[in-house]
Structures are given as structure tokens and as C-alpha cells.
Short mmCIF file of C-alpha atoms in Angstrom, two decimals:
data_model
loop_
_atom_site.label_atom_id
_atom_site.label_comp_id
_atom_site.label_asym_id
_atom_site.label_seq_id
_atom_site.Cartn_x
_atom_site.Cartn_y
_atom_site.Cartn_z
CA MET E 10 0.00 0.00 0.00
CA ASP E 11 1.14 3.55 -0.75
CA TYR E 12 0.68 5.01 2.74
CA GLY E 13 1.72 8.48 1.68
CA LEU E 14 -0.89 8.54 -1.07
CA ALA E 15 -3.57 7.40 1.37
CA LEU E 16 -2.65 10.21 3.74
CA ASP E 17 -2.71 12.78 0.94
CA THR E 18 -6.09 11.49 -0.25
CA ALA E 19 -7.60 11.74 3.23
CA LEU E 20 -6.28 15.26 3.83
CA ASN E 21 -7.17 16.49 0.35
CA ARG E 22 -10.74 15.27 0.87
CA LEU E 23 -11.03 17.60 3.86
CA HIS E 24 -9.66 20.50 1.84
CA ASP E 25 -12.01 19.78 -1.08
CA GLU E 26 -15.03 19.70 1.22
CA GLY E 27 -14.04 22.98 2.85
CA ARG E 28 -13.76 21.46 6.32
CA TYR E 29 -10.01 21.16 6.86
CA ARG E 30 -9.38 22.44 10.38
CA THR E 31 -6.80 25.15 10.88
CA PHE E 32 -5.43 25.88 14.33
CA ILE E 33 -5.25 29.56 15.17
CA ASP E 34 -2.13 30.27 17.23
CA ILE E 35 -3.17 32.66 19.98
CA GLU E 36 -1.50 33.79 23.19
CA ARG E 37 -3.75 34.66 26.11
CA ARG E 38 -2.26 37.37 28.30
CA ARG E 39 -3.11 37.85 31.93
CA GLY E 40 -5.51 40.73 32.50
CA ALA E 41 -6.36 41.20 28.81
CA TYR E 42 -9.28 38.75 28.51
CA PRO E 43 -11.08 38.45 26.08
CA GLU E 44 -8.30 39.93 23.96
CA ALA E 45 -5.39 37.74 22.91
CA VAL E 46 -2.43 37.95 20.58
CA TRP E 47 -2.77 36.11 17.27
CA ARG E 48 0.54 34.89 15.88
CA ARG E 49 0.17 34.75 12.11
CA PRO E 50 1.96 32.07 10.07
CA ASP E 51 4.26 34.78 8.69
CA GLY E 52 5.47 35.61 12.20
CA THR E 53 3.58 38.89 12.60
CA GLU E 54 1.24 39.52 15.51
CA ARG E 55 -2.19 41.08 15.95
CA THR E 56 -4.43 41.64 18.94
CA VAL E 57 -7.78 39.91 18.46
CA THR E 58 -10.99 39.49 20.46
CA VAL E 59 -11.76 35.84 21.18
CA TRP E 60 -15.47 35.10 20.65
CA CYS E 61 -15.41 31.30 20.75
CA GLY E 62 -13.61 30.43 23.97
CA ASN E 63 -14.95 28.04 26.60
CA ASP E 64 -13.60 30.11 29.49
CA TYR E 65 -17.16 31.34 29.78
CA LEU E 66 -16.73 33.56 32.86
CA GLY E 67 -13.06 34.51 32.53
CA MET E 68 -12.08 32.43 35.57
CA GLY E 69 -8.87 31.37 33.85
CA GLN E 70 -7.67 34.92 34.58
CA HIS E 71 -9.20 35.35 38.05
CA PRO E 72 -6.77 36.44 40.81
CA ALA E 73 -8.13 33.88 43.31
CA VAL E 74 -7.52 31.04 40.85
CA LEU E 75 -4.04 32.24 39.92
CA ALA E 76 -3.07 32.74 43.56
CA ALA E 77 -4.16 29.21 44.45
CA MET E 78 -2.20 27.77 41.55
CA HIS E 79 0.94 29.73 42.44
CA GLY E 80 0.66 28.59 46.05
CA ALA E 81 0.30 24.93 45.14
CA LEU E 82 3.08 25.10 42.58
CA ASP E 83 5.47 26.61 45.11
CA ALA E 84 4.44 24.13 47.79
CA ALA E 85 4.18 20.88 45.83
CA GLY E 86 6.05 21.32 42.55
CA ALA E 87 4.86 20.64 39.01
CA GLY E 88 3.47 17.11 38.70
CA SER E 89 1.44 14.91 41.00
CA GLY E 90 4.00 12.11 40.93
CA GLY E 91 1.74 9.24 39.93
CA THR E 92 -1.70 7.81 39.43
CA ARG E 93 -4.31 8.35 42.10
CA ASN E 94 -3.70 4.79 43.34
CA ILE E 95 0.07 5.13 43.48
CA SER E 96 1.31 8.33 45.16
CA GLY E 97 -0.79 10.70 43.01
CA THR E 98 -3.53 11.57 45.51
CA THR E 99 -2.65 14.84 47.26
CA VAL E 100 -4.43 17.15 49.66
CA TYR E 101 -5.25 19.31 46.64
CA HIS E 102 -7.14 16.50 44.88
CA LYS E 103 -9.07 15.66 48.03
CA ALA E 104 -9.97 19.32 48.60
CA LEU E 105 -11.20 19.66 45.01
CA GLU E 106 -13.38 16.56 45.29
CA ALA E 107 -14.85 17.84 48.54
CA GLU E 108 -15.73 21.16 46.86
CA LEU E 109 -17.40 19.34 43.98
CA ALA E 110 -19.39 16.99 46.18
CA ASP E 111 -20.61 19.99 48.17
CA LEU E 112 -21.46 21.87 44.97
CA HIS E 113 -23.77 19.12 43.76
CA GLY E 114 -25.11 18.02 47.11
CA LYS E 115 -23.66 14.52 46.67
CA GLU E 116 -21.78 12.26 49.05
CA ALA E 117 -18.66 12.09 46.90
CA ALA E 118 -16.94 13.23 43.72
CA LEU E 119 -14.13 11.82 41.59
CA VAL E 120 -11.76 13.95 39.50
CA PHE E 121 -10.45 12.86 36.09
CA THR E 122 -8.03 14.50 33.68
CA SER E 123 -10.93 15.69 31.48
CA ALA E 124 -14.70 15.50 31.27
CA TYR E 125 -14.27 13.40 28.12
CA VAL E 126 -12.33 10.81 30.11
CA ALA E 127 -14.85 11.05 32.98
CA ASN E 128 -17.75 10.28 30.61
CA ASP E 129 -15.93 7.55 28.73
CA ALA E 130 -14.51 5.85 31.82
CA THR E 131 -17.69 6.01 33.87
CA LEU E 132 -20.20 4.96 31.23
CA SER E 133 -17.99 2.13 29.98
CA THR E 134 -17.48 0.85 33.53
CA LEU E 135 -21.08 0.90 34.73
CA ARG E 136 -21.88 -2.36 32.96
CA ALA E 137 -19.18 -4.10 34.98
CA ILE E 138 -20.88 -2.77 38.11
CA PHE E 139 -24.47 -3.45 36.98
CA PRO E 140 -24.50 -6.63 34.81
CA GLY E 141 -27.09 -6.50 32.05
CA LEU E 142 -27.41 -2.72 32.25
CA ILE E 143 -29.39 -1.15 29.39
CA ILE E 144 -28.29 2.41 28.59
CA TYR E 145 -30.76 4.83 27.00
CA SER E 146 -28.77 7.59 25.29
CA ASP E 147 -29.97 10.82 23.69
CA ALA E 148 -29.22 10.86 19.95
CA LEU E 149 -27.23 14.11 20.26
CA ASN E 150 -25.10 13.13 23.25
CA HIS E 151 -21.45 14.16 23.18
CA ALA E 152 -18.88 11.93 21.49
CA SER E 153 -17.39 11.03 24.89
CA MET E 154 -20.73 9.64 26.06
CA ILE E 155 -21.24 7.74 22.81
CA GLU E 156 -17.77 6.24 23.12
CA GLY E 157 -18.31 5.25 26.75
CA VAL E 158 -21.60 3.54 25.94
CA ARG E 159 -20.05 1.75 22.95
CA ARG E 160 -16.95 0.55 24.79
CA GLY E 161 -18.98 -0.82 27.66
CA GLY E 162 -20.74 -3.25 25.34
CA GLY E 163 -24.16 -4.60 26.15
CA GLU E 164 -27.58 -3.29 25.25
CA LYS E 165 -28.17 0.33 24.35
CA ARG E 166 -31.15 2.30 23.11
CA ILE E 167 -30.87 5.63 21.27
CA PHE E 168 -33.84 7.92 21.78
CA ARG E 169 -34.61 10.85 19.52
CA HIS E 170 -33.18 14.10 20.79
CA ASN E 171 -35.16 15.39 23.79
CA ASP E 172 -38.09 13.16 22.77
CA LEU E 173 -39.68 11.98 26.02
CA ALA E 174 -42.39 9.99 24.24
CA HIS E 175 -39.77 8.01 22.33
CA LEU E 176 -37.76 7.43 25.51
CA ARG E 177 -40.89 6.23 27.31
CA ALA E 178 -41.65 3.78 24.50
CA LEU E 179 -38.13 2.35 24.63
CA LEU E 180 -38.22 2.00 28.41
CA ALA E 181 -41.64 0.33 28.33
CA ALA E 182 -40.51 -2.19 25.71
CA ASP E 183 -37.71 -3.61 27.86
CA ASP E 184 -37.77 -6.10 30.72
CA PRO E 185 -39.00 -4.24 33.83
CA ALA E 186 -36.47 -6.14 35.95
CA ALA E 187 -33.45 -5.16 33.81
CA PRO E 188 -31.14 -2.49 35.26
CA LYS E 189 -31.46 0.75 33.29
CA LEU E 190 -29.65 4.07 32.96
CA ILE E 191 -30.71 7.20 31.05
CA ALA E 192 -27.77 9.29 29.80
CA PHE E 193 -28.36 12.84 28.57
CA GLU E 194 -27.02 16.39 28.65
CA SER E 195 -28.34 19.49 30.33
CA ILE E 196 -27.17 21.81 27.53
CA TYR E 197 -26.31 20.57 24.05
CA SER E 198 -23.44 22.78 22.99
CA MET E 199 -23.94 22.96 19.24
CA ASP E 200 -27.49 24.39 19.31
CA GLY E 201 -27.47 25.59 22.91
CA ASP E 202 -30.74 23.81 23.74
CA PHE E 203 -31.66 22.39 27.14
CA GLY E 204 -32.39 18.78 28.01
CA PRO E 205 -35.79 18.07 29.64
CA VAL E 206 -34.30 17.30 33.05
CA ALA E 207 -37.51 16.99 35.05
CA GLY E 208 -39.27 14.89 32.40
CA ILE E 209 -36.37 12.45 32.20
CA CYS E 210 -36.23 12.18 35.98
CA ASP E 211 -39.96 11.42 36.01
CA LEU E 212 -39.48 8.59 33.51
CA ALA E 213 -36.49 7.26 35.43
CA ALA E 214 -38.56 7.11 38.60
CA GLU E 215 -41.43 5.40 36.79
CA PHE E 216 -39.26 2.71 35.18
CA GLY E 217 -36.66 2.25 37.92
CA ALA E 218 -33.74 3.71 35.93
CA LEU E 219 -30.63 5.53 37.07
CA THR E 220 -30.00 9.02 35.68
CA TYR E 221 -26.70 10.27 34.25
CA ILE E 222 -26.45 13.93 33.25
CA ASP E 223 -23.62 15.71 31.47
CA GLU E 224 -23.56 19.28 32.84
CA VAL E 225 -20.32 20.24 31.11
CA HIS E 226 -21.67 23.44 29.53
CA ALA E 227 -23.77 24.33 32.57
CA VAL E 228 -21.60 23.94 35.69
CA GLY E 229 -20.57 27.34 36.98
CA MET E 230 -23.17 28.91 34.70
CA TYR E 231 -26.63 28.02 36.04
CA GLY E 232 -28.25 27.57 39.43
CA PRO E 233 -27.87 29.64 42.61
CA ARG E 234 -24.39 28.21 43.27
CA GLY E 235 -23.45 27.32 39.71
CA ALA E 236 -24.15 23.60 40.04
CA GLY E 237 -25.88 23.51 36.66
CA VAL E 238 -29.28 23.23 35.04
CA ALA E 239 -30.37 20.45 37.40
CA GLU E 240 -29.82 22.81 40.33
CA ARG E 241 -31.61 25.66 38.52
CA ASP E 242 -34.59 23.40 37.86
CA GLY E 243 -34.69 21.93 41.37
CA GLN E 244 -33.87 18.44 40.09
CA MET E 245 -30.33 17.88 41.35
CA GLY E 246 -31.39 15.47 44.08
CA ARG E 247 -33.08 13.26 41.47
CA ILE E 248 -29.91 12.82 39.41
CA ASP E 249 -27.77 9.79 40.30
CA ILE E 250 -24.56 10.70 38.45
CA ILE E 251 -23.49 14.21 37.44
CA ASN E 252 -20.63 14.76 35.01
CA GLY E 253 -18.95 18.15 34.82
CA THR E 254 -15.85 19.91 33.60
CA LEU E 255 -13.31 22.20 35.21
CA ALA E 256 -12.13 23.53 31.84
CA LYS E 257 -15.04 25.73 30.78
CA ALA E 258 -16.82 28.03 33.24
CA TYR E 259 -14.22 27.17 35.91
CA GLY E 260 -11.41 28.17 33.56
CA VAL E 261 -8.84 25.50 34.46
CA MET E 262 -8.66 21.82 33.39
CA GLY E 263 -10.09 18.44 34.31
CA GLY E 264 -13.42 16.66 34.63
CA TYR E 265 -15.35 14.83 37.30
CA ILE E 266 -18.37 12.88 38.39
CA ALA E 267 -20.40 13.49 41.53
CA ALA E 268 -22.68 10.78 42.95
CA GLY E 269 -23.33 8.60 45.97
CA ALA E 270 -20.28 7.42 47.87
CA ARG E 271 -20.66 3.73 46.93
CA LEU E 272 -21.09 4.48 43.23
CA VAL E 273 -18.06 6.77 43.19
CA ASP E 274 -16.06 4.12 45.06
CA ALA E 275 -17.05 1.48 42.50
CA VAL E 276 -16.05 3.67 39.53
CA ARG E 277 -12.78 4.56 41.28
CA SER E 278 -12.07 0.86 41.80
CA TYR E 279 -13.07 -0.47 38.37
CA ALA E 280 -12.54 2.22 35.70
CA PRO E 281 -9.28 1.76 33.75
CA GLY E 282 -9.47 5.38 32.53
CA PHE E 283 -9.12 6.47 36.15
CA ILE E 284 -6.87 3.75 37.53
CA PHE E 285 -4.12 3.96 34.90
CA THR E 286 -3.95 7.75 34.36
CA THR E 287 -1.56 10.09 36.14
CA SER E 288 -3.55 12.50 38.26
CA LEU E 289 -3.89 16.22 37.62
CA PRO E 290 -0.97 18.40 38.74
CA PRO E 291 -1.56 19.79 42.24
CA ALA E 292 -1.55 23.37 40.92
CA ILE E 293 -4.38 22.53 38.50
CA ALA E 294 -6.41 20.90 41.27
CA ALA E 295 -5.84 23.87 43.58
CA GLY E 296 -6.84 26.39 40.92
CA ALA E 297 -9.96 24.42 40.04
CA ALA E 298 -11.00 24.18 43.69
CA ALA E 299 -10.56 27.94 44.10
CA SER E 300 -12.68 28.57 41.01
CA VAL E 301 -15.47 26.23 42.13
CA ARG E 302 -15.44 27.83 45.57
CA HIS E 303 -15.56 31.35 44.14
CA LEU E 304 -18.41 30.67 41.72
CA LYS E 305 -20.62 29.24 44.45
CA THR E 306 -21.27 32.93 45.13
CA GLY E 307 -20.70 34.10 41.55
CA GLY E 308 -24.24 35.13 40.68
CA ALA E 309 -23.17 38.55 39.37
CA LEU E 310 -20.79 36.99 36.83
CA ARG E 311 -23.49 34.58 35.67
CA GLU E 312 -26.02 37.38 35.28
CA ALA E 313 -23.59 39.54 33.27
CA GLN E 314 -22.78 36.65 30.97
CA GLN E 315 -26.45 35.86 30.36
CA LEU E 316 -27.16 39.54 29.69
CA HIS E 317 -24.47 39.77 27.04
CA ALA E 318 -25.66 36.55 25.39
CA ARG E 319 -29.18 37.97 25.19
CA MET E 320 -27.86 41.27 23.81
CA LEU E 321 -25.89 39.53 21.08
CA LYS E 322 -28.82 37.34 20.05
CA MET E 323 -31.16 40.33 19.99
CA ARG E 324 -28.81 42.32 17.76
CA LEU E 325 -28.28 39.41 15.36
CA LYS E 326 -32.01 38.80 15.12
CA GLY E 327 -32.50 42.49 14.44
CA LEU E 328 -30.36 42.13 11.34
CA GLY E 329 -32.36 39.10 10.20
CA LEU E 330 -29.39 36.77 10.68
CA PRO E 331 -30.23 33.11 11.36
CA VAL E 332 -29.24 32.90 15.01
CA ILE E 333 -30.29 29.75 16.87
CA ASP E 334 -31.82 30.78 20.19
CA HIS E 335 -32.86 28.23 22.81
CA GLY E 336 -32.34 30.58 25.74
CA SER E 337 -28.89 29.41 26.80
CA HIS E 338 -25.58 31.28 26.87
CA ILE E 339 -24.43 29.68 23.60
CA VAL E 340 -25.07 31.74 20.43
CA PRO E 341 -24.87 29.67 17.22
CA LEU E 342 -25.21 31.47 13.88
CA HIS E 343 -26.34 29.12 11.11
CA VAL E 344 -24.33 29.30 7.88
CA GLY E 345 -25.10 25.95 6.27
CA ASN E 346 -22.06 25.73 4.02
CA PRO E 347 -18.55 24.75 5.08
CA VAL E 348 -16.78 26.98 2.55
CA HIS E 349 -18.84 30.03 3.51
CA CYS E 350 -18.38 29.22 7.18
CA LYS E 351 -14.59 29.11 6.83
CA MET E 352 -14.58 32.26 4.70
CA LEU E 353 -16.59 34.17 7.29
CA SER E 354 -14.29 32.98 10.07
CA ASP E 355 -11.13 33.87 8.13
CA THR E 356 -12.39 37.33 7.15
CA LEU E 357 -13.57 38.16 10.66
CA LEU E 358 -10.08 37.31 11.90
CA GLU E 359 -8.02 38.93 9.15
CA THR E 360 -10.05 42.07 8.55
CA PHE E 361 -11.72 42.79 11.87
CA GLY E 362 -9.55 41.03 14.48
CA LEU E 363 -12.49 38.90 15.66
CA TYR E 364 -11.80 35.22 16.29
CA VAL E 365 -14.61 32.69 16.01
CA GLN E 366 -13.87 29.15 14.87
CA PRO E 367 -16.02 27.58 12.12
CA ILE E 368 -17.99 24.53 13.27
CA ASN E 369 -18.25 21.97 10.48
CA PHE E 370 -18.94 18.25 9.97
CA PRO E 371 -18.47 15.90 11.80
CA THR E 372 -19.01 18.13 14.86
CA VAL E 373 -22.37 19.09 13.34
CA PRO E 374 -24.33 17.44 10.50
CA ARG E 375 -23.60 18.52 6.94
CA GLY E 376 -25.71 21.49 5.95
CA THR E 377 -25.81 22.86 9.50
CA GLU E 378 -22.34 24.43 9.56
CA ARG E 379 -22.20 27.43 11.85
CA LEU E 380 -20.25 30.03 13.74
CA ARG E 381 -20.70 29.64 17.49
CA PHE E 382 -20.23 32.64 19.75
CA THR E 383 -19.73 32.41 23.51
CA PRO E 384 -20.01 35.90 25.02
CA SER E 385 -18.63 36.39 28.51
CA PRO E 386 -19.18 38.97 31.28
CA VAL E 387 -16.56 41.19 29.61
CA HIS E 388 -17.85 40.88 26.04
CA ASP E 389 -19.62 44.16 26.66
CA ALA E 390 -21.91 46.31 24.51
CA GLY E 391 -18.98 47.94 22.70
CA ARG E 392 -17.46 44.62 21.69
CA ILE E 393 -20.88 43.30 20.68
CA GLU E 394 -21.36 46.36 18.47
CA VAL E 395 -18.06 45.74 16.68
CA LEU E 396 -18.93 42.08 16.06
CA VAL E 397 -22.46 42.76 14.86
CA ASN E 398 -21.34 45.48 12.45
CA ALA E 399 -18.68 43.16 11.01
CA LEU E 400 -21.19 40.35 10.52
CA ASP E 401 -23.65 42.73 8.89
CA ARG E 402 -21.03 43.76 6.33
CA LEU E 403 -19.78 40.24 5.64
CA TRP E 404 -23.09 38.40 5.40
CA ALA E 405 -24.14 40.05 2.14
CA GLN E 406 -20.66 39.56 0.67
CA CYS E 407 -20.99 35.80 1.22
CA GLY E 408 -24.22 35.74 -0.78
CA LEU E 409 -26.07 34.20 2.15
CA ASN E 410 -29.80 34.46 2.60
CA CYS E 411 -30.39 36.32 5.86
CA ALA E 412 -34.16 36.33 5.87
CA GLY E 413 -36.49 33.55 6.91
CA ARG E 414 -33.90 31.21 8.39
CA ALA E 415 -33.74 32.23 12.01
CA ALA E 416 -34.39 29.31 14.36
#
């Protein structure tokens, strides 16, 4: 086989379809958020405004987080020194897990190196804990959840996105005595729509199923203490396993689950993705704990972020642009063509100094390509004005139909 030719063919296919992914080299600078320095391929630099970051509340720049990380780094050094089972459990990891358990009102929490790993490791391990487990998974669940369900083997059922009637039919068709788990998300990040948390909990109670919620895009962002949509909706006590991230609203790195003490102990004891992975550096754990602690009283930051998201959506709608609005903090703008999507992204960056990454297949289905904006508490009215004016100018140049396509 000509391996080189096969590689060229695979890469050229991405270029031909307009969905080859280009990494933008940016340097975040302390105190400048949401501005960053873009290092062009030719070596020149430009200051740009980042509109697509996951540091939703700017906590990656917060003095309390940075101070905690500096303190842990000076006290403990760089790395953790091992896996959690072998010398890699420190006071910083234990303190972080205690903060997370308290956040979600659960007996225990378990920290992983990412929320992807937490989803994959937990969902793939549950079948070893509950033999014969049937997992009911929303059709639009994140790739990490899909992979965890697949790797665990056994029976699975895919219900149509947010379709409670379809989920009910699938649950009713299976053996009432079989162990069951419903896996879903609180906010689906590509469209920014909410999962029907209360309705799923009702079905779980009716059919004797466990509930597993991915709150990755909601922790820090919703609820009185930032515990997520389940807290906002008064459903947190009905959720058996909560998955969250420390890399988005909390601005650091890592993922976790929070659940009952026995369930967390079982995952800790059986999941290869936890057992055989070096633990987070102490400085990361300390910074994450400080961020979680701070945002338990961070209502003002959450309110400012929601306000700016509403402002941006209102302005885009006013121009007749096809913004997708489900009421969350995520602002997707439908483009529907990968070439146009990339062209808009490139021109916003080059001409206006506005960075938003194009979202193309396979992250979203073909024909639904989009730009996805994530305003923060400091993406204020002035920055919104600059972005909206740039989009207004560029949309017509792309030959895109603005009218009649808003979701």
C-alpha cells in the first residue's frame, strides 16, 4: 500500500469539502481577557478578540484562581508524581473533590483529567458494576458519552433528541427487571438547547432507571451556586450521576463525576481510565478548587454573561441573521455551508480582528455548519457592536440568505 498517497487522499478530501481544520495560534495574556495575541503564520502579531472560547466567565484569569495555583506550585512542585492509586492523591485532589461533592449536594466526587475521560470511563465501567445494564442515550449526546456507551458493550437504546415519548416507548418495551440508565445532557453545545431534566427524571422514577447527566456546559453557569441546570430546575437530588468539567466556566482543566459514595467508590475501583492515568498536577487541582469555591457565590458573573448573550442574540435577530436561540448562553449562527463558514471565520479574523472558529462536519451534520459565539461577562456592549457590524457587512458579501432562516 502507498501510505503516503492514502494520507494525501484523506487530507485532500477535507480541503475539497471545505472542512479542513486550521489551528489559530493565539497567546492569552493575563488581564487582557477576552483579547489575545494572534501569531500569524508569517510571524507577525495582531491583537484579536476571542469570541469562541470556553472560558465562559473569565475564571482562567481570576486572581483567586491564579493565587491558588501559584501557592500549590510553590508548595508541591509541578506534577502529581503518579496515578491516584500510586502516590498521586494529594491534599489538593481531596480538597477539590470535597468542593465538587458539596457543589452538587452529593456524598462524593471523583476527579479525572478531562470530562471526556470522565464520561468515557464512567459509562464504559457501569456495565461491569451493573450486569445486564441497558443504557438509553440521547441521539445528540457528546462523542465522549457515545464512546463510553459503545466501549462498555451490552444493550443500548438511542432515543430521539429530547423526545420523552420516544424514551418512554423504549423503556416500556424492555424487561421491567433489567437495570437501566438514562444518559443525557443538560445543555447541548452545538445548538445551545436544554435537556428536559424533570421529564427524564420522572421517567427514570417510573421505570426504575438511574439518571446520568452531562452538565459540562452548565456547571458554573446556572443555578444559585453554579451547580448547573439540574440545580436551577430543582432536580439535582433526582440525578444519580453528574458529570462536569473544570475547563469551561471554571477556567482551568479536568473533569469529574459526583454521585453517591458507593457508586463513586465502585467507579474509582473499576474504571481503567481512572486507575491507569496520572492525576492532575496539584496546581491545577488547587486552581480548580478555588474557582469552584468562588463561583458558588458568583451570581453577578453569571447574570452579566447571560445579559451579554441575550444582547448579542437580539442584535443578530434584528439584522435578520439566522441565530439559533434556545435561551442558553451559547449563540450559534447558522451558515449551512462549510466553505462560507470558513470564509466568514477567516475574514472576521483577518479584517476585523475577531476570532470565532467555524464549526463543520463531523461536529455538526452537513448542511448545518455554523459560527458559534460564547459571550462572557466582559464581552460588553462595545465589543458586541463591533462584532455585529462586522457580521452585517460580511453576510451580504458571502451571498447568504439572511431572511427567513432564524431558528
